[in-house]
Short mmCIF file of C-alpha atoms in Angstrom, two decimals:
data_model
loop_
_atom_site.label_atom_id
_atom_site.label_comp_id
_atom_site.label_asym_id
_atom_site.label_seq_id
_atom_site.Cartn_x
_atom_site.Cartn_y
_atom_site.Cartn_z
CA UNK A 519 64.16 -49.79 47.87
CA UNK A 520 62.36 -51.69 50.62
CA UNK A 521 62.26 -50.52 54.61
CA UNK A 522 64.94 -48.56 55.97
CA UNK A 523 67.03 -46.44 53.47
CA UNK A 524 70.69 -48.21 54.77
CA UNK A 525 70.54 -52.01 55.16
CA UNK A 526 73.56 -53.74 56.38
CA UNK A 527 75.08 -57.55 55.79
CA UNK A 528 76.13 -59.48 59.12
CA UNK A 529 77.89 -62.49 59.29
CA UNK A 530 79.13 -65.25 61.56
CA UNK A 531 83.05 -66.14 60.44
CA UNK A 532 83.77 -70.04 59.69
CA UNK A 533 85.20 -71.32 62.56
CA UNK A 534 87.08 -73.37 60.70
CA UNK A 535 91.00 -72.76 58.94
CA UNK A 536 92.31 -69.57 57.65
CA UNK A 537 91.09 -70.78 53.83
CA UNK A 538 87.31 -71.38 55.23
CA UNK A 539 87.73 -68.09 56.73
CA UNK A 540 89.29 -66.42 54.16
CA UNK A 541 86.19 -67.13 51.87
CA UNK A 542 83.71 -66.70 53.93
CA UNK A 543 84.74 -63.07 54.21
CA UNK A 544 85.51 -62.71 50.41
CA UNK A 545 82.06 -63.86 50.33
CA UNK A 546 80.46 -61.72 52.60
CA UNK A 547 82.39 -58.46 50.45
CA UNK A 548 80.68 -59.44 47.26
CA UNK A 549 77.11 -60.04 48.28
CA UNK A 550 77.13 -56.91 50.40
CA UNK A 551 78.51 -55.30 47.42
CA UNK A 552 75.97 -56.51 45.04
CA UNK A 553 72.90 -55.91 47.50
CA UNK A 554 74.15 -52.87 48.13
CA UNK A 555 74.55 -53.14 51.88
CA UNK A 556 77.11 -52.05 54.75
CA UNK A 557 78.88 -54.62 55.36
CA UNK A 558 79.43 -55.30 59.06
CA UNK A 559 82.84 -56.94 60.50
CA UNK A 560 82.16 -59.74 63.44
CA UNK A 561 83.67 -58.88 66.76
CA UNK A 562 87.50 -59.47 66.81
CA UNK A 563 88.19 -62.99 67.54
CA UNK A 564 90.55 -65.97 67.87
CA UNK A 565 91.13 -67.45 64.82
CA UNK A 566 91.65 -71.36 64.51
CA UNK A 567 95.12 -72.25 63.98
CA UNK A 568 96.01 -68.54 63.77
CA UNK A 569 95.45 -68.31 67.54
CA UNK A 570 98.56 -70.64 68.38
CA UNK A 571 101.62 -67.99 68.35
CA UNK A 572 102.84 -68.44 72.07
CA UNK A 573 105.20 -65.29 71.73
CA UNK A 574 102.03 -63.02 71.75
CA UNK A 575 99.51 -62.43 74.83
CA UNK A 576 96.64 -61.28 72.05
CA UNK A 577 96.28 -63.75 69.74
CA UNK A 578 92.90 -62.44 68.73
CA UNK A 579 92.58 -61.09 65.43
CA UNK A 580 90.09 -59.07 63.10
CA UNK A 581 89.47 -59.22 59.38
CA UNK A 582 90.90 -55.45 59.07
CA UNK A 583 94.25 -57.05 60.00
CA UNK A 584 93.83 -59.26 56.67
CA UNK A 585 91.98 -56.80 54.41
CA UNK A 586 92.51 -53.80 53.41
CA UNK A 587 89.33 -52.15 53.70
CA UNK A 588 89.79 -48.18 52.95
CA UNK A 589 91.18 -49.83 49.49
CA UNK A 590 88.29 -51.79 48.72
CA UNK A 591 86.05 -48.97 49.62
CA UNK A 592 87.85 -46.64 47.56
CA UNK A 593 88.24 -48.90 44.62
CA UNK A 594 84.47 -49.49 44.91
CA UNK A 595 82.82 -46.71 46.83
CA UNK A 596 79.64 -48.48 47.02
CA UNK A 597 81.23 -51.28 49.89
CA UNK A 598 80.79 -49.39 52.98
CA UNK A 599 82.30 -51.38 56.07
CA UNK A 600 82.08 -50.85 59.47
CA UNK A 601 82.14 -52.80 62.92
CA UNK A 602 80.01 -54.74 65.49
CA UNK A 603 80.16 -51.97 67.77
CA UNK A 604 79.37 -49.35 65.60
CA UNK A 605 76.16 -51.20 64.07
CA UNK A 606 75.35 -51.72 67.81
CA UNK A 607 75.64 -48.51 68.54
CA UNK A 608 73.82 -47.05 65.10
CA UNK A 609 70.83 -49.06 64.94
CA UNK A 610 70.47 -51.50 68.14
CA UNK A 611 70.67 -49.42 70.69
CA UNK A 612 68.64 -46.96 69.49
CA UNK A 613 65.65 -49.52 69.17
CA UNK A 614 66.01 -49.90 65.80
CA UNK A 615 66.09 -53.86 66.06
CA UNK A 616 62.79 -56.48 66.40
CA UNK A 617 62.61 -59.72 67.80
CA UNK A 618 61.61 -61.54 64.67
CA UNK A 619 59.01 -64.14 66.81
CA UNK A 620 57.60 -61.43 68.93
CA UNK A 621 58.27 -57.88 66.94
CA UNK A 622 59.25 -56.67 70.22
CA UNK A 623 62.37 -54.27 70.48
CA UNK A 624 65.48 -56.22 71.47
CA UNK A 625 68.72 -55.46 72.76
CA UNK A 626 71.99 -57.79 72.79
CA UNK A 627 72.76 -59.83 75.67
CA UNK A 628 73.46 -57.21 78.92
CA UNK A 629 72.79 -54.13 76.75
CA UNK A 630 76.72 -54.85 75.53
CA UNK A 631 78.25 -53.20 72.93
CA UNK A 632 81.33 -54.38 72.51
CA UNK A 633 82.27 -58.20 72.09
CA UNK A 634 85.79 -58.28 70.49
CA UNK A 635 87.53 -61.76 71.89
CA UNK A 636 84.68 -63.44 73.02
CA UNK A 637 84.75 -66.11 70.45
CA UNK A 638 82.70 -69.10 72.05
CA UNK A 639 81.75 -66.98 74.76
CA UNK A 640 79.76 -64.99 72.58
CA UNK A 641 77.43 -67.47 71.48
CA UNK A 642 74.62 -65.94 73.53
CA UNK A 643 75.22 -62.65 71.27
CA UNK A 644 75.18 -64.67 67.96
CA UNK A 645 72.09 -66.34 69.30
CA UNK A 646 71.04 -63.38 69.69
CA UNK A 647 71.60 -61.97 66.61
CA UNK A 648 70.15 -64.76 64.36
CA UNK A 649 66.79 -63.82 66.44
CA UNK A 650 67.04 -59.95 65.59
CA UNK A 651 67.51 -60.60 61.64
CA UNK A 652 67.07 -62.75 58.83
CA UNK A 653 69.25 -65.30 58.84
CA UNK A 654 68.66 -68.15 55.91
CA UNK A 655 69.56 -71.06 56.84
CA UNK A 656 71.02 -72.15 53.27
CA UNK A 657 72.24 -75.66 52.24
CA UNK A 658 75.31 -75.76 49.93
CA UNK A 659 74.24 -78.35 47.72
CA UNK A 660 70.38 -77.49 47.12
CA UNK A 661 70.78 -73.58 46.96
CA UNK A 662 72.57 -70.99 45.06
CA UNK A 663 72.61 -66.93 45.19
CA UNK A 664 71.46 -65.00 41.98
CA UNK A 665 72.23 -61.51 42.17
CA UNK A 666 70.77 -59.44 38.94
CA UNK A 667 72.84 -57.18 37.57
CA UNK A 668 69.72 -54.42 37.16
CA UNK A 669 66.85 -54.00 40.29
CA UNK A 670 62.96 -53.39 39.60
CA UNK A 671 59.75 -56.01 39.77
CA UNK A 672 61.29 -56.91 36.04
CA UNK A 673 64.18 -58.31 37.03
CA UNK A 674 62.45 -60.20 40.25
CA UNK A 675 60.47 -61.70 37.72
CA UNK A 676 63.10 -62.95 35.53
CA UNK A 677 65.42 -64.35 38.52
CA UNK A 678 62.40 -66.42 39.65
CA UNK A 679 61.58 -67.42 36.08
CA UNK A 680 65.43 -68.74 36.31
CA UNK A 681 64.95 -70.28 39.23
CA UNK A 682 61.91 -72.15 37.95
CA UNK A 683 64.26 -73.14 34.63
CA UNK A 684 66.74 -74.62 36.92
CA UNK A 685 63.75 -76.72 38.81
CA UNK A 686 62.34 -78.11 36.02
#
């Protein structure tokens, strides 16, 4: 129940093959879900490998083309998902977002809104980004995720009780 009453998940999609993606948004679903956060979609984008269909001129493509998200919402109303755009629009450009180095308000590169197919182009916007939020840096083989299943200063203290278990 800390700082603003909606908190939202971002993430940057594995640029790697459909599988890497494919988790990485599974992923993404679950911790959102379990934090109790909106989740929020990247900007549409060309997908390795998925990009290479010569027959079409728009080879970009979105997770909403892959997932169904009204069906996940309504078979767990507590995932909310929306888009780039709109969490642009909702809480960065109405000042809502800080610089985390200077606290400063910050807007995305050229006040832009919308960055659907901009894939490596959009690097200043994910640079961007990682400056305006937290963004962990977490290594795969000396961290894990532990999400209690009950919230309170109780559970915090048990999680980092297990977490000192698993150190020892």
């Amino acid at each position: 129940a800390y700082g603003p009453e909606t908190k939202y998940l971002t993430f940057e999609p594995d640029e790697g093959g459909w599988n890497n993606i494919r988790m990485s948004m599974e992923t993404a679903v679950v911790l959102a879900q379990a934090m109790g956060r909106t989740l929020v979609l990247p900007p549409e984008q060309k997908m390795y490998l998925l990009s290479n269909d010569k027959k079409h001129k728009n080879n970009r493509f979105t997770f909403k083309k892959f997932f169904h998200f009204d069906s996940i919402s309504e078979e767990h109303p507590s995932v909310e998902v929306i888009s780039m755009e709109e969490f642009i629009q909702r809480e960065v450009m109405t000042g809502n977002m800080k610089d985390k180095n200077t606290g400063e308000v910050t807007f995305p590169p050229q006040n832009r809104t919308e960055w659907d197919g901009h894939g490596r182009k959009g690097r200043p916007f994910w640079h961007w980004l990682r400056n305006a939020t937290a963004a962990p840096v977490w290594f795969f083989d000396k961290c894990a995720v532990a999400i209690g299943n009950e919230t309170g200063p109780k559970k915090a203290d048990e999680l980092q009780a297990f977490r000192k278990r698993q150190h020892s």
